[in-house]
Tab-separated table of C-alpha atoms in Angstrom:
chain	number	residue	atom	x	y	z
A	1	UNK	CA	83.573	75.759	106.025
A	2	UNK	CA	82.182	78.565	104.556
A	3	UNK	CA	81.474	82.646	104.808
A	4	UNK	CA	78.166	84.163	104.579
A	5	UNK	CA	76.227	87.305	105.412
A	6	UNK	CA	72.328	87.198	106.147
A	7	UNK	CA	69.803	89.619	106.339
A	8	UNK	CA	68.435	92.280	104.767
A	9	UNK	CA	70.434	94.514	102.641
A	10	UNK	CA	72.998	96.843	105.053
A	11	UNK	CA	71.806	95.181	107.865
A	12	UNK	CA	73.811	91.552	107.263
A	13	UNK	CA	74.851	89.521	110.028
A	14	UNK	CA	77.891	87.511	109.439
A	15	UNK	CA	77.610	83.525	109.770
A	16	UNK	CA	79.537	80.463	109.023
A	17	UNK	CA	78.190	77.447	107.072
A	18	UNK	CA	80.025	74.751	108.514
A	19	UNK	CA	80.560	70.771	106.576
A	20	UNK	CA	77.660	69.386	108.096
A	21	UNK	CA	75.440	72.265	107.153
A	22	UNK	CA	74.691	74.326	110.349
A	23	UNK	CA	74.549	77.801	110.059
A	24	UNK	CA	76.359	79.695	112.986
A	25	UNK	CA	75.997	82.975	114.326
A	26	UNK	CA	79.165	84.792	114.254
A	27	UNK	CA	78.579	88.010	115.901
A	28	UNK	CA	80.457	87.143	118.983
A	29	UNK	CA	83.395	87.794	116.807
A	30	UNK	CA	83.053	89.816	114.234
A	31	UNK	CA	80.698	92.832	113.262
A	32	UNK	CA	80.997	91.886	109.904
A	33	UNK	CA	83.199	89.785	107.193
A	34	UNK	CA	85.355	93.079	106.177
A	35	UNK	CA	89.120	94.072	105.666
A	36	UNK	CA	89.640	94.174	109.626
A	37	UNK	CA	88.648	90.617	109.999
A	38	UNK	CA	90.323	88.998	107.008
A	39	UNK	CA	93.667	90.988	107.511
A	40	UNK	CA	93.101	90.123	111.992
A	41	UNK	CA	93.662	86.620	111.587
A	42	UNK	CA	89.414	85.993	111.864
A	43	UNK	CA	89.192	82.716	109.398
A	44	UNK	CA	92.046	81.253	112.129
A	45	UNK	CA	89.770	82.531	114.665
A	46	UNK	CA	86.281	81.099	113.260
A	47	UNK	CA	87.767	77.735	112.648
A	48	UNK	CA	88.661	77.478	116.031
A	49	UNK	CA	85.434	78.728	117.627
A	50	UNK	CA	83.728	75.697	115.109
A	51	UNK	CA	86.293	73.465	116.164
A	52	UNK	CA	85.577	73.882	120.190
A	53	UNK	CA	81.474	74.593	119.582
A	54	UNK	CA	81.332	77.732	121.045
A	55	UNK	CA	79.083	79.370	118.075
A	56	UNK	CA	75.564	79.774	118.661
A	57	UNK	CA	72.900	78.250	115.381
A	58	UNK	CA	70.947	80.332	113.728
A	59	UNK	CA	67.794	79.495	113.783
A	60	UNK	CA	65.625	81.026	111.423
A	61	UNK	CA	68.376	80.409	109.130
A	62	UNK	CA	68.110	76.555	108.620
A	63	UNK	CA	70.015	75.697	105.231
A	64	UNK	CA	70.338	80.072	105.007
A	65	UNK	CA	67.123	80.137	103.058
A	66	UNK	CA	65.287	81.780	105.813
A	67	UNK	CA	67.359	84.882	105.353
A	68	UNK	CA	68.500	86.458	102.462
A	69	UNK	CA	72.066	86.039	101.806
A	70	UNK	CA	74.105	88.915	101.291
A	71	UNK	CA	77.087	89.261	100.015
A	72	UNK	CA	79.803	86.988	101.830
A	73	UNK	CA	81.871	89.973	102.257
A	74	UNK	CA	81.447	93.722	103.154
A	75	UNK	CA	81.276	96.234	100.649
A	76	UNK	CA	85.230	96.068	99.535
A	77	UNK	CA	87.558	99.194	98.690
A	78	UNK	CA	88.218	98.252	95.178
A	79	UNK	CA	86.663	95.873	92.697
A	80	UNK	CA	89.821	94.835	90.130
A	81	UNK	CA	88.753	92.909	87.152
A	82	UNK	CA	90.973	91.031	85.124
A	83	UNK	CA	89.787	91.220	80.774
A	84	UNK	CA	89.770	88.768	78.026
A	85	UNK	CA	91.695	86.181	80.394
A	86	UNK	CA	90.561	83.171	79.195
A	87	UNK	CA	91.555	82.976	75.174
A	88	UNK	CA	88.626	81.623	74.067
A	89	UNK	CA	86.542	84.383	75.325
A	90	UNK	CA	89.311	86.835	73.815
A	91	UNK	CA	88.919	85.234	70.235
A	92	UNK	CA	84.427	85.426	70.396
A	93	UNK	CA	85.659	89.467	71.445
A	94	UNK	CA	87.420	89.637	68.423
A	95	UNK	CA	90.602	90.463	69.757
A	96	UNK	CA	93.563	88.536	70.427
A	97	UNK	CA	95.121	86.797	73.593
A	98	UNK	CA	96.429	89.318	75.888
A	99	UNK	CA	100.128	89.930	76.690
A	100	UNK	CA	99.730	91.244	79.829
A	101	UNK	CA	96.585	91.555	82.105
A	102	UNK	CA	93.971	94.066	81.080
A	103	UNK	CA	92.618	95.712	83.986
A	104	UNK	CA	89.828	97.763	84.788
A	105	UNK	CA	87.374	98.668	87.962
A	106	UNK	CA	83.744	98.224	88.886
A	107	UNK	CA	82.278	100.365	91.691
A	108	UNK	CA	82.178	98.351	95.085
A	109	UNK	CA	78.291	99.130	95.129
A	110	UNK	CA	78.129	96.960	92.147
A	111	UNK	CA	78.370	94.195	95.199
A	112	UNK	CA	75.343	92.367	96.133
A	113	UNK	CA	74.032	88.854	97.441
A	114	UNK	CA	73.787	86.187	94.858
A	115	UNK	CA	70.280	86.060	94.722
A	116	UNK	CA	69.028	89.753	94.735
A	117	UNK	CA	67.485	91.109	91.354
A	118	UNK	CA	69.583	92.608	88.686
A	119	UNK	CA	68.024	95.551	87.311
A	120	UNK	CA	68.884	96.110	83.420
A	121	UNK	CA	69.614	99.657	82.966
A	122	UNK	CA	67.929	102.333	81.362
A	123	UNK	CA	68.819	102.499	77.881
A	124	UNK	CA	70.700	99.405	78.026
A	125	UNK	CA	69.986	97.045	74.350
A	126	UNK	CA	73.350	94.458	75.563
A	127	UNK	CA	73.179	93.607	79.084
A	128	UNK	CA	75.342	90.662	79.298
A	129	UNK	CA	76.724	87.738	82.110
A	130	UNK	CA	80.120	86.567	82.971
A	131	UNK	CA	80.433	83.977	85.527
A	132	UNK	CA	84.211	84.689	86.952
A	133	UNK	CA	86.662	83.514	89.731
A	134	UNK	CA	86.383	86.646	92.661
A	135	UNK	CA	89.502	86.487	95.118
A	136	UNK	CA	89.262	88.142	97.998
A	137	UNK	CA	92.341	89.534	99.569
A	138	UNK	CA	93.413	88.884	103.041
A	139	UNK	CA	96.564	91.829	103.798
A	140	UNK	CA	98.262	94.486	102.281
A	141	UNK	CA	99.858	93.326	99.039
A	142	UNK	CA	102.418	96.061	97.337
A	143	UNK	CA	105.688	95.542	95.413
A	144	UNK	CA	105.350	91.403	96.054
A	145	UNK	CA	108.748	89.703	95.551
A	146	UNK	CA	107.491	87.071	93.413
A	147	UNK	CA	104.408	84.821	92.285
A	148	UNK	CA	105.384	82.444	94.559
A	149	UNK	CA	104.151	84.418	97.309
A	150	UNK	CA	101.027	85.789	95.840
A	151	UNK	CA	98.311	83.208	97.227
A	152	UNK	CA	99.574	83.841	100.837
A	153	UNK	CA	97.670	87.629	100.183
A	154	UNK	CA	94.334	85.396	99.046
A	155	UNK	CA	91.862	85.336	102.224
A	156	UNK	CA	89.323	83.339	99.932
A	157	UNK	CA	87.502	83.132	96.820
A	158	UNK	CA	84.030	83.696	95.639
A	159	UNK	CA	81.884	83.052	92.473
A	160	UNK	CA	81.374	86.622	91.307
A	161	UNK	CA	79.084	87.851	88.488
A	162	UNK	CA	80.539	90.578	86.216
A	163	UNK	CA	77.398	91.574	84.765
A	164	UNK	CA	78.352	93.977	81.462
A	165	UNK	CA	76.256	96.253	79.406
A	166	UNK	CA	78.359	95.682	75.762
A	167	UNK	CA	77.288	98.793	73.913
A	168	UNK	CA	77.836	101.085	77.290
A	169	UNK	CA	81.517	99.649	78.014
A	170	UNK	CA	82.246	99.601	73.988
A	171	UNK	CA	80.274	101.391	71.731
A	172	UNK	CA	78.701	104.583	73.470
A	173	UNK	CA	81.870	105.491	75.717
A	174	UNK	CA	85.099	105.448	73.611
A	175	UNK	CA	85.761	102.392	75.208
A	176	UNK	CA	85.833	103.158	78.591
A	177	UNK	CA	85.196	99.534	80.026
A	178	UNK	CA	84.165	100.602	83.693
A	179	UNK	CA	80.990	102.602	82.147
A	180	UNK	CA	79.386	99.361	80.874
A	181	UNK	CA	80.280	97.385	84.189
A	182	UNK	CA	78.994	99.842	87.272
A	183	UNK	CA	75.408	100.140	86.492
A	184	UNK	CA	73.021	98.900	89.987
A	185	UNK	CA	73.575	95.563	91.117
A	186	UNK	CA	76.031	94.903	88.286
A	187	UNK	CA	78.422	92.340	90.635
A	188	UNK	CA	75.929	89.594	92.698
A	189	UNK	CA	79.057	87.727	94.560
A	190	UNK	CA	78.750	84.433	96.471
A	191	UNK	CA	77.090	83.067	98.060
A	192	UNK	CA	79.690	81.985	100.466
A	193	UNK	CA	83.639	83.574	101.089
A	194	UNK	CA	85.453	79.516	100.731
A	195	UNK	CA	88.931	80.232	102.545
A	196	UNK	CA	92.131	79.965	100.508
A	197	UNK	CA	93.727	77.103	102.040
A	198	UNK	CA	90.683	75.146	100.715
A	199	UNK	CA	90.287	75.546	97.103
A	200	UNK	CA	92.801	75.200	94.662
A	201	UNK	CA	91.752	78.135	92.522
A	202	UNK	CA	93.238	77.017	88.921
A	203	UNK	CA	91.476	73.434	89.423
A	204	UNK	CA	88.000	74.819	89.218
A	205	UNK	CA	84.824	74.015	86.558
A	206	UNK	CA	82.730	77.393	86.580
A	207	UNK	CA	79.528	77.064	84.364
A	208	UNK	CA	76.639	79.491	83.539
A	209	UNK	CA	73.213	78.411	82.258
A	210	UNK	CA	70.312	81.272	81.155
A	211	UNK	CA	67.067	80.211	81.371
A	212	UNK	CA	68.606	76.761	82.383
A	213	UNK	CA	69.962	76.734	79.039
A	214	UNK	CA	73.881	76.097	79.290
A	215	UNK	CA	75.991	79.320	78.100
A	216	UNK	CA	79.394	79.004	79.707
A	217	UNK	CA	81.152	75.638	80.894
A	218	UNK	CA	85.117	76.015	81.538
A	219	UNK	CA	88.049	75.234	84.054
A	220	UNK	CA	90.224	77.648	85.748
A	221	UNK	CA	92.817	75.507	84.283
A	222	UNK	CA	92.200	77.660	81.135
A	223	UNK	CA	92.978	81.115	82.308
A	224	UNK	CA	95.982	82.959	80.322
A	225	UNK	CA	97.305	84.491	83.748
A	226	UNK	CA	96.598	82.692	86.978
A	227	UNK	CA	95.559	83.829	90.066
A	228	UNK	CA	98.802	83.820	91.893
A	229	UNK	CA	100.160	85.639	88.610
A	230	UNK	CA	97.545	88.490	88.746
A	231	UNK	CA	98.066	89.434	92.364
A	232	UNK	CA	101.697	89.690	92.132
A	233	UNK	CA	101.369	91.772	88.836
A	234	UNK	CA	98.433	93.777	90.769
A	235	UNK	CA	100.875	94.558	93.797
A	236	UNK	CA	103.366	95.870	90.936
A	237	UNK	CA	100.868	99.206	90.119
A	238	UNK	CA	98.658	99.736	93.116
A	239	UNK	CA	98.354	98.710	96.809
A	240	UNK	CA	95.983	95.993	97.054
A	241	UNK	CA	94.114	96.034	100.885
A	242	UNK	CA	91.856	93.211	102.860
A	243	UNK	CA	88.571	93.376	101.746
A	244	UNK	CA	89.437	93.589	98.106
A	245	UNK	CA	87.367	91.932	95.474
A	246	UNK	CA	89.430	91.203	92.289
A	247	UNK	CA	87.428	89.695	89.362
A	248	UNK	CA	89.725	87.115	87.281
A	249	UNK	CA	88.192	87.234	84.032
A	250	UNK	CA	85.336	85.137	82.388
A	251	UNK	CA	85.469	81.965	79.767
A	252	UNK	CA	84.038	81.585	76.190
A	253	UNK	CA	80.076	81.960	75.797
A	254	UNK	CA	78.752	85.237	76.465
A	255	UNK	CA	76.577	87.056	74.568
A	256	UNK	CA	78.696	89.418	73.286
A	257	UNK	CA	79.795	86.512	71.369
A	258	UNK	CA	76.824	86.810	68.454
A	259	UNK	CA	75.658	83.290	69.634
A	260	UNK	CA	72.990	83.907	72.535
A	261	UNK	CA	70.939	86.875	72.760
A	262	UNK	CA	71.353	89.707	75.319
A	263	UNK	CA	69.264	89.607	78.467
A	264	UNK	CA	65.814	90.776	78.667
A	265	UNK	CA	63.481	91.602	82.323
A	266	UNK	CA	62.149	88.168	83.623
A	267	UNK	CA	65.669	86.228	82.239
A	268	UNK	CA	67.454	83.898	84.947
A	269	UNK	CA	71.119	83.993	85.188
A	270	UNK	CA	72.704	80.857	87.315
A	271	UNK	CA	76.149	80.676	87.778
A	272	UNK	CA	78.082	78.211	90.098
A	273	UNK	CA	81.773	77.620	90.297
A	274	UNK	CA	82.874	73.767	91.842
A	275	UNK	CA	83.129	73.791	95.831
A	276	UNK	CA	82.456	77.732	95.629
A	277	UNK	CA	78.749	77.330	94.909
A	278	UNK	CA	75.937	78.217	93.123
A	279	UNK	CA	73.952	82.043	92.784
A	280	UNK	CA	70.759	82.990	90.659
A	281	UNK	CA	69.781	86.623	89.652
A	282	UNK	CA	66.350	87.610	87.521
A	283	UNK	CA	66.524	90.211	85.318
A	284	UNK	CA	64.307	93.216	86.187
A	285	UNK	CA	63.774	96.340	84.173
A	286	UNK	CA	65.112	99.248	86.016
């Protein structure tokens, strides 16, 4: 099964996709796919309500193309993103393979559904995409004993969109990463929340294509620190909370690279990561 939001923008409705397609109405128990409901045992409690049938359809939604799709998950507390994890895309930075996970933060209204427009900013000459792993957390996570016990924090995971402007993060700020990663619109997530217990998140093929031209095309597999490893190294420095969106870094083929070009208003941006699947953004001038 999986998580979605529909409607228009602040006024979502949360639903559930199930495996045969139908799109149910979750209102009944939930106001919304946030912390409270992740960390309150709510995936345990959707299942069951599929399970027995007790979940109204939503009509107008059909396949959820009848309603735009939000976001799967409420605006979070904190959006952590993980740098330069795959080595690859560390080498085409020019730098070498991290030692330890680079961290830095978008804004949470960076989050939006994975089909709204991205604007490219004002002033912007190196807008750039990164199609990325998002895990979403399910409880408090501080001071975790070990890796081991990491994924039990994971309420699910998302394909998430760390749209960058390269000479904002690196060139006009010093190097102050989170500059050239907040700008409007700058995270389109989903567009469903896929619950832990069914994905396997270092088995994964995540691909991006521009203009349905093929820019990115990796595995999870590749990623210098796992997922598991990155939440217990999180817990280690800050207090990670349900609700929270952590970004796991992005493979090899970005623009940044010197390969493609940079984005340009009217571009199409289609990411889609294996069971998790698939978004599109165009490119708008802002």
């Amino acid at each position: 099964m999986q998580l979605l939001r529909l409607g228009a923008a602040g006024e979502e409705r949360p639903a559930v996709r199930t495996d045969d397609g139908r799109i149910l109405d979750l209102s009944s128990l939930t106001k919304d796919i946030d912390g409270s409901f992740l960390a309150g045992g709510g995936i345990a409690s959707v299942r069951e309500a599929v399970a027995s049938n007790r979940l109204p359809q939503i009509e107008d939604a059909g396949d959820g193309s009848g309603l735009r799709v939000g976001s799967p998950i409420a605006r979070p507390g904190a959006v952590l993103c993980i740098g330069q994890n795959y080595a690859a895309h560390a080498a085409e930075s020019g730098s070498p393979p991290p030692k330890t996970p680079i961290l830095f933060f978008k804004h949470p209204n960076t989050v939006v559904g994975p089909y709204d427009e991205v604007p490219i900013p004002r002033g912007s000459t190196k807008t750039d995409w990164e199609v990325e792993l998002g895990v979403v957390i399910g409880k408090t996570a501080k001071y975790l004993e070990s890796v081991e016990v990491a994924l039990d924090y994971v309420a699910g995971y998302v394909v998430s969109n760390d749209v960058s402007e390269r000479a904002f993060q690196l060139e006009e700020s010093g190097g102050q990463w989170s500059k050239g990663k907040s700008a409007e619109a700058f995270n389109p997530l989903g567009p469903w929340l896929v619950p832990a217990e069914d994905v396997q998140p270092q088995e994964l093929r995540l691909a991006t294509t521009i203009n349905g031209e093929t820019r990115q095309d990796s595995v999870t597999a590749d990623m210098i620190f796992g997922v598991a490893f990155i939440v217990w190294h999180l817990s280690q420095y800050l207090v990670l909370e349900p609700g929270d969106l952590i970004n796991t870094g992005t493979p090899q083929g970005v623009a940044m690279s010197g390969r493609f070009p940079y984005l340009k208003a009217g571009d199409v941006m289609e990411l889609e990561i294996a069971g998790l699947g698939k978004q599109r953004q165009r490119l708008v001038q802002a």
